[in-house]
PDB file of C-alpha atoms and ligand atoms in Angstrom:
ATOM      1  CA  MET Q 139      64.894 129.317 100.789  1.00 69.00           C
ATOM      2  CA  ASP Q 140      61.338 128.348  99.005  1.00 71.00           C
ATOM      3  CA  ILE Q 141      61.187 124.234  99.087  1.00 68.00           C
ATOM      4  CA  MET Q 142      60.588 124.483  94.499  1.00 72.00           C
ATOM      5  CA  ASP Q 143      64.367 125.910  94.718  1.00 84.00           C
ATOM      6  CA  GLN Q 144      66.293 123.246  96.665  1.00 94.00           C
ATOM      7  CA  LYS Q 145      68.146 121.394  94.633  1.00 98.00           C
ATOM      8  CA  ILE Q 146      68.084 117.597  95.324  1.00 98.00           C
ATOM      9  CA  ALA Q 147      70.392 114.554  93.946  1.00 98.00           C
ATOM     10  CA  ILE Q 148      69.292 111.040  95.027  1.00 98.00           C
ATOM     11  CA  VAL Q 149      72.820 108.716  95.879  1.00 98.00           C
ATOM     12  CA  PRO Q 150      71.461 105.376  94.690  1.00 98.00           C
ATOM     13  CA  GLY Q 151      72.704 101.906  95.033  1.00 97.00           C
ATOM     14  CA  SER Q 152      71.976  98.342  96.503  1.00 96.00           C
ATOM     15  CA  PHE Q 153      74.147  99.444  99.222  1.00 98.00           C
ATOM     16  CA  ASP Q 154      74.145  95.683 100.770  1.00 97.00           C
ATOM     17  CA  PRO Q 155      75.672  96.691 102.860  1.00 98.00           C
ATOM     18  CA  ILE Q 156      76.391 100.439 102.985  1.00 98.00           C
ATOM     19  CA  THR Q 157      80.243 101.571 103.150  1.00 98.00           C
ATOM     20  CA  LEU Q 158      82.844 104.684 104.571  1.00 98.00           C
ATOM     21  CA  GLY Q 159      83.440 104.445 101.027  1.00 97.00           C
ATOM     22  CA  HIS Q 160      79.667 105.191  99.930  1.00 98.00           C
ATOM     23  CA  LEU Q 161      79.895 107.617 103.296  1.00 97.00           C
ATOM     24  CA  ASP Q 162      82.084 109.077 101.419  1.00 97.00           C
ATOM     25  CA  ILE Q 163      79.848 109.996  98.506  1.00 98.00           C
ATOM     26  CA  ILE Q 164      77.609 110.748 100.730  1.00 98.00           C
ATOM     27  CA  GLU Q 165      78.616 113.107 102.704  1.00 97.00           C
ATOM     28  CA  ARG Q 166      80.075 115.719  99.368  1.00 98.00           C
ATOM     29  CA  ALA Q 167      77.447 114.948  97.271  1.00 98.00           C
ATOM     30  CA  ALA Q 168      75.890 116.752 100.409  1.00 98.00           C
ATOM     31  CA  ALA Q 169      78.374 118.840  99.818  1.00 97.00           C
ATOM     32  CA  LEU Q 170      76.790 120.344  96.952  1.00 98.00           C
ATOM     33  CA  TYR Q 171      73.370 120.242  96.888  1.00 98.00           C
ATOM     34  CA  ASP Q 172      70.548 121.321  99.344  1.00 98.00           C
ATOM     35  CA  LEU Q 173      68.919 117.949  99.658  1.00 98.00           C
ATOM     36  CA  VAL Q 174      70.081 114.313  99.601  1.00 98.00           C
ATOM     37  CA  TYR Q 175      68.307 111.353  99.307  1.00 98.00           C
ATOM     38  CA  VAL Q 176      69.947 108.082  99.321  1.00 98.00           C
ATOM     39  CA  ALA Q 177      68.431 105.923  98.062  1.00 98.00           C
ATOM     40  CA  VAL Q 178      68.230 101.430  98.565  1.00 98.00           C
ATOM     41  CA  MET Q 179      67.286 100.434  95.475  1.00 97.00           C
ATOM     42  CA  VAL Q 180      67.301  97.208  93.887  1.00 93.00           C
ATOM     43  CA  ASN Q 181      68.905  94.783  91.341  1.00 84.00           C
ATOM     44  CA  SER Q 182      66.871  92.039  90.102  1.00 82.00           C
ATOM     45  CA  GLU Q 183      70.779  90.279  88.804  1.00 83.00           C
ATOM     46  CA  LYS Q 184      71.098  90.576  92.118  1.00 85.00           C
ATOM     47  CA  SER Q 185      70.979  88.609  94.834  1.00 92.00           C
ATOM     48  CA  TYR Q 186      71.986  90.262  98.255  1.00 96.00           C
ATOM     49  CA  MET Q 187      72.839  89.379 102.254  1.00 96.00           C
ATOM     50  CA  PHE Q 188      71.121  91.925 103.709  1.00 97.00           C
ATOM     51  CA  SER Q 189      67.239  92.961 103.559  1.00 95.00           C
ATOM     52  CA  MET Q 190      65.583  95.941 101.647  1.00 96.00           C
ATOM     53  CA  GLU Q 191      64.181  97.100 104.913  1.00 97.00           C
ATOM     54  CA  GLN Q 192      68.067  96.076 107.176  1.00 97.00           C
ATOM     55  CA  ARG Q 193      70.187  97.961 103.644  1.00 98.00           C
ATOM     56  CA  LYS Q 194      67.871 101.116 104.579  1.00 98.00           C
ATOM     57  CA  ARG Q 195      68.503  99.886 108.981  1.00 98.00           C
ATOM     58  CA  ILE Q 196      72.377  99.682 108.449  1.00 98.00           C
ATOM     59  CA  ALA Q 197      72.385 103.107 105.389  1.00 98.00           C
ATOM     60  CA  GLU Q 198      70.359 105.422 108.113  1.00 98.00           C
ATOM     61  CA  ALA Q 199      72.329 104.408 110.940  1.00 97.00           C
ATOM     62  CA  ALA Q 200      75.809 105.408 108.072  1.00 97.00           C
ATOM     63  CA  VAL Q 201      74.182 108.600 108.331  1.00 97.00           C
ATOM     64  CA  GLY Q 202      73.435 109.146 111.444  1.00 91.00           C
ATOM     65  CA  ASN Q 203      72.083 113.107 111.469  1.00 81.00           C
ATOM     66  CA  CYS Q 204      73.127 114.411 108.940  1.00 89.00           C
ATOM     67  CA  PRO Q 205      70.542 117.283 108.665  1.00 92.00           C
ATOM     68  CA  ASN Q 206      69.771 117.630 104.659  1.00 97.00           C
ATOM     69  CA  VAL Q 207      70.335 113.516 104.302  1.00 98.00           C
ATOM     70  CA  LYS Q 208      67.608 111.097 103.697  1.00 98.00           C
ATOM     71  CA  VAL Q 209      67.456 107.672 103.130  1.00 98.00           C
ATOM     72  CA  ILE Q 210      64.186 105.599 101.464  1.00 98.00           C
ATOM     73  CA  SER Q 211      64.304 103.371  99.002  1.00 97.00           C
ATOM     74  CA  SER Q 212      62.452 101.856  96.604  1.00 96.00           C
ATOM     75  CA  GLU Q 213      61.984  99.183  94.230  1.00 94.00           C
ATOM     76  CA  GLY Q 214      62.125 100.987  90.682  1.00 94.00           C
ATOM     77  CA  MET Q 215      63.463 102.555  87.713  1.00 96.00           C
ATOM     78  CA  LEU Q 216      66.011 105.159  89.099  1.00 97.00           C
ATOM     79  CA  TRP Q 217      64.965 108.327  86.713  1.00 98.00           C
ATOM     80  CA  LYS Q 218      60.623 107.355  87.887  1.00 98.00           C
ATOM     81  CA  LEU Q 219      62.411 108.339  91.309  1.00 98.00           C
ATOM     82  CA  ALA Q 220      64.984 110.860  90.320  1.00 98.00           C
ATOM     83  CA  LYS Q 221      61.367 112.581  88.543  1.00 98.00           C
ATOM     84  CA  GLU Q 222      59.154 111.906  91.530  1.00 98.00           C
ATOM     85  CA  LEU Q 223      61.758 113.648  94.111  1.00 97.00           C
ATOM     86  CA  GLY Q 224      62.504 116.596  92.006  1.00 97.00           C
ATOM     87  CA  ALA Q 225      65.950 115.558  91.373  1.00 98.00           C
ATOM     88  CA  VAL Q 226      68.815 116.895  89.532  1.00 98.00           C
ATOM     89  CA  ALA Q 227      71.429 115.070  89.926  1.00 98.00           C
ATOM     90  CA  ILE Q 228      71.516 111.385  90.153  1.00 98.00           C
ATOM     91  CA  VAL Q 229      75.681 110.937  91.746  1.00 98.00           C
ATOM     92  CA  LYS Q 230      77.342 108.110  92.255  1.00 98.00           C
ATOM     93  CA  GLY Q 231      81.306 107.191  93.123  1.00 98.00           C
ATOM     94  CA  VAL Q 232      83.198 106.172  90.476  1.00 98.00           C
ATOM     95  CA  ARG Q 233      86.790 104.038  92.017  1.00 96.00           C
ATOM     96  CA  ASN Q 234      87.687 102.563  88.215  1.00 96.00           C
ATOM     97  CA  ASP Q 235      87.716 101.853  85.043  1.00 97.00           C
ATOM     98  CA  VAL Q 236      84.950  98.966  85.480  1.00 96.00           C
ATOM     99  CA  ASP Q 237      82.163 101.213  87.753  1.00 95.00           C
ATOM    100  CA  LEU Q 238      83.358 104.497  84.535  1.00 97.00           C
ATOM    101  CA  ALA Q 239      82.595 102.153  82.164  1.00 97.00           C
ATOM    102  CA  TYR Q 240      79.110 100.905  83.971  1.00 96.00           C
ATOM    103  CA  GLU Q 241      77.925 104.266  85.209  1.00 97.00           C
ATOM    104  CA  GLN Q 242      78.232 106.056  81.269  1.00 97.00           C
ATOM    105  CA  THR Q 243      75.873 103.102  80.365  1.00 98.00           C
ATOM    106  CA  MET Q 244      73.636 103.277  83.156  1.00 97.00           C
ATOM    107  CA  ALA Q 245      74.336 107.254  82.793  1.00 98.00           C
ATOM    108  CA  LYS Q 246      73.391 107.153  79.312  1.00 98.00           C
ATOM    109  CA  TYR Q 247      70.216 105.085  79.620  1.00 98.00           C
ATOM    110  CA  ASN Q 248      68.865 107.116  82.953  1.00 98.00           C
ATOM    111  CA  SER Q 249      69.013 109.931  80.845  1.00 97.00           C
ATOM    112  CA  ALA Q 250      67.214 108.862  77.545  1.00 98.00           C
ATOM    113  CA  HIS Q 251      64.918 108.580  79.833  1.00 98.00           C
ATOM    114  CA  TYR Q 252      65.167 111.429  82.195  1.00 97.00           C
ATOM    115  CA  SER Q 253      67.154 114.267  80.781  1.00 97.00           C
ATOM    116  CA  ALA Q 254      65.912 116.865  83.523  1.00 97.00           C
ATOM    117  CA  ALA Q 255      68.507 114.430  86.237  1.00 98.00           C
ATOM    118  CA  GLU Q 256      71.981 115.228  85.397  1.00 98.00           C
ATOM    119  CA  THR Q 257      74.499 112.196  86.790  1.00 98.00           C
ATOM    120  CA  VAL Q 258      78.028 113.921  89.094  1.00 98.00           C
ATOM    121  CA  LEU Q 259      81.157 111.011  88.984  1.00 98.00           C
ATOM    122  CA  LEU Q 260      82.544 112.012  92.044  1.00 98.00           C
ATOM    123  CA  PRO Q 261      85.774 110.153  92.007  1.00 98.00           C
ATOM    124  CA  ALA Q 262      86.432 107.121  95.021  1.00 98.00           C
ATOM    125  CA  LYS Q 263      89.230 108.955  97.282  1.00 98.00           C
ATOM    126  CA  GLU Q 264      91.974 106.862  97.491  1.00 97.00           C
ATOM    127  CA  GLU Q 265      91.706 104.886 101.594  1.00 97.00           C
ATOM    128  CA  TYR Q 266      88.275 103.976 100.659  1.00 97.00           C
ATOM    129  CA  LEU Q 267      89.273 102.543  96.497  1.00 96.00           C
ATOM    130  CA  HIS Q 268      89.839  98.863  97.975  1.00 94.00           C
ATOM    131  CA  LEU Q 269      86.714  98.790  99.663  1.00 97.00           C
ATOM    132  CA  SER Q 270      83.052  96.794  98.214  1.00 97.00           C
ATOM    133  CA  SER Q 271      80.370  95.687  99.514  1.00 97.00           C
ATOM    134  CA  THR Q 272      81.906  92.811  98.574  1.00 96.00           C
ATOM    135  CA  LEU Q 273      84.447  93.303 100.593  1.00 97.00           C
ATOM    136  CA  VAL Q 274      82.759  93.835 103.546  1.00 97.00           C
ATOM    137  CA  ARG Q 275      80.140  90.666 103.615  1.00 97.00           C
ATOM    138  CA  THR Q 276      83.450  88.961 102.887  1.00 97.00           C
ATOM    139  CA  LYS Q 277      84.596  89.840 106.417  1.00 96.00           C
ATOM    140  CA  ILE Q 278      81.008  89.007 107.811  1.00 95.00           C
ATOM    141  CA  LEU Q 279      81.564  85.605 107.372  1.00 94.00           C
ATOM    142  CA  ALA Q 280      84.484  85.094 108.398  1.00 94.00           C
ATOM    143  CA  ARG Q 281      83.850  87.712 111.429  1.00 93.00           C
ATOM    144  CA  GLU Q 282      86.388  89.144 110.840  1.00 95.00           C
ATOM    145  CA  ASP Q 283      86.328  92.476 111.952  1.00 95.00           C
ATOM    146  CA  LEU Q 284      84.770  95.853 110.654  1.00 96.00           C
ATOM    147  CA  SER Q 285      85.746  98.732 111.849  1.00 96.00           C
ATOM    148  CA  ALA Q 286      87.562 100.558 109.261  1.00 96.00           C
ATOM    149  CA  CYS Q 287      85.271  99.737 106.590  1.00 97.00           C
ATOM    150  CA  LEU Q 288      82.009 100.868 107.878  1.00 96.00           C
ATOM    151  CA  PRO Q 289      80.938 103.558 110.977  1.00 92.00           C
ATOM    152  CA  LYS Q 290      79.750 102.072 113.953  1.00 92.00           C
ATOM    153  CA  GLY Q 291      76.601 102.305 114.692  1.00 93.00           C
ATOM    154  CA  ALA Q 292      76.304 100.611 111.673  1.00 96.00           C
ATOM    155  CA  ILE Q 293      78.092  98.001 112.719  1.00 96.00           C
ATOM    156  CA  CYS Q 294      75.926  97.791 115.454  1.00 96.00           C
ATOM    157  CA  GLU Q 295      73.093  97.960 112.700  1.00 96.00           C
ATOM    158  CA  ILE Q 296      74.754  94.012 110.739  1.00 96.00           C
ATOM    159  CA  GLN Q 297      75.041  92.850 114.290  1.00 95.00           C
ATOM    160  CA  LYS Q 298      72.240  92.406 115.021  1.00 94.00           C
ATOM    161  CA  VAL Q 299      71.580  90.838 112.002  1.00 94.00           C
ATOM    162  CA  PHE Q 300      74.505  88.579 112.620  1.00 91.00           C
ATOM    163  CA  PRO Q 301      74.952  88.656 116.749  1.00 87.00           C
ATOM    164  CA  THR Q 302      78.183  87.080 116.522  1.00 71.00           C
ATOM    165  CA  THR Q 303      80.370  89.011 114.055  1.00 56.00           C
ATOM    166  CA  LEU Q 304      82.396  90.374 116.069  1.00 56.00           C
TER     167      LEU Q 304
HETATM  168  P1  LIG G1011      75.553  98.583  92.740  1.00 79.03           P
HETATM  169  O1  LIG G1011      74.823  97.670  93.954  1.00 79.03           O
HETATM  170  O2  LIG G1011      73.703  98.823  92.678  1.00 79.03           O
HETATM  171  O3  LIG G1011      76.028  99.146  92.214  1.00 79.03           O
HETATM  172  P2  LIG G1011      76.243  99.230  94.772  1.00 79.03           P
HETATM  173  O4  LIG G1011      75.929  99.610  95.935  1.00 79.03           O
HETATM  174  O5  LIG G1011      76.934  98.153  94.918  1.00 79.03           O
HETATM  175  O6  LIG G1011      75.539  99.208  94.501  1.00 79.03           O
HETATM  176  O7  LIG G1011      77.497 101.134  94.492  1.00 79.03           O
HETATM  177  C1  LIG G1011      76.500 101.903  95.184  1.00 79.03           C
HETATM  178  C2  LIG G1011      77.461 102.772  93.598  1.00 79.03           C
HETATM  179  O8  LIG G1011      78.603 103.484  94.776  1.00 79.03           O
HETATM  180  C3  LIG G1011      78.058 102.857  92.979  1.00 79.03           C
HETATM  181  O9  LIG G1011      78.599 103.925  92.104  1.00 79.03           O
HETATM  182  C4  LIG G1011      79.798 102.152  93.501  1.00 79.03           C
HETATM  183  O10 LIG G1011      80.584 102.847  92.109  1.00 79.03           O
HETATM  184  C5  LIG G1011      80.109 103.494  93.811  1.00 79.03           C
HETATM  185  N1  LIG G1011      80.503 103.120  95.247  1.00 79.03           N
HETATM  186  C6  LIG G1011      81.251 101.001  96.030  1.00 79.03           C
HETATM  187  N2  LIG G1011      81.958 100.915  96.497  1.00 79.03           N
HETATM  188  C7  LIG G1011      82.697 102.634  96.500  1.00 79.03           C
HETATM  189  C8  LIG G1011      83.373 103.062  97.380  1.00 79.03           C
HETATM  190  N3  LIG G1011      85.085 102.669  98.345  1.00 79.03           N
HETATM  191  N4  LIG G1011      84.053 103.766  96.583  1.00 79.03           N
HETATM  192  C9  LIG G1011      83.844 105.781  96.242  1.00 79.03           C
HETATM  193  N5  LIG G1011      82.393 105.197  95.550  1.00 79.03           N
HETATM  194  C10 LIG G1011      82.496 103.740  95.443  1.00 79.03           C
END
């Protein structure tokens, strides 16, 4: 396929850290688009448990060697990144009404700046509805088992940052 014909999607987020819920959205996006960029972003409203480099490394370990998924990081605006990458879609997961309201606002904002990238919202799978980065951070601080929250490789990366985590 000509590189220009590739349908590119971005799955953006803080990924502090990435969870199996995020990973499910990424895998579903990878089945719909030719190339998926997982973009580890910075939200200036938030403070993070993991640095940008750490969040990227954990996300890379979670994604593994999925051939059409690449993890990148960006401190800029999402719509600018979408424009630079030539993305036709910004794919996000929606767990509930709160996520939906937030994503609708962000979709409107991004489309006002760069309308060529459509926001595509995928409903979260039932089994991941209650999984969040916040829950994972709580478990890390409580030294609880993370195996229901992240893939093994990603847990190994977290253990490098917090060596006493189970
Ligand atoms: P941000 O801090 O930018 O909202 P997050 O990393 O918290 O980024 O989340 C990124 C996206 O992943 C959001 O669209 C959120 O709705 C979605 N998401 C988070 N957890 C889940 C989950 N368990 N299942 C599906 N989507 C999820």
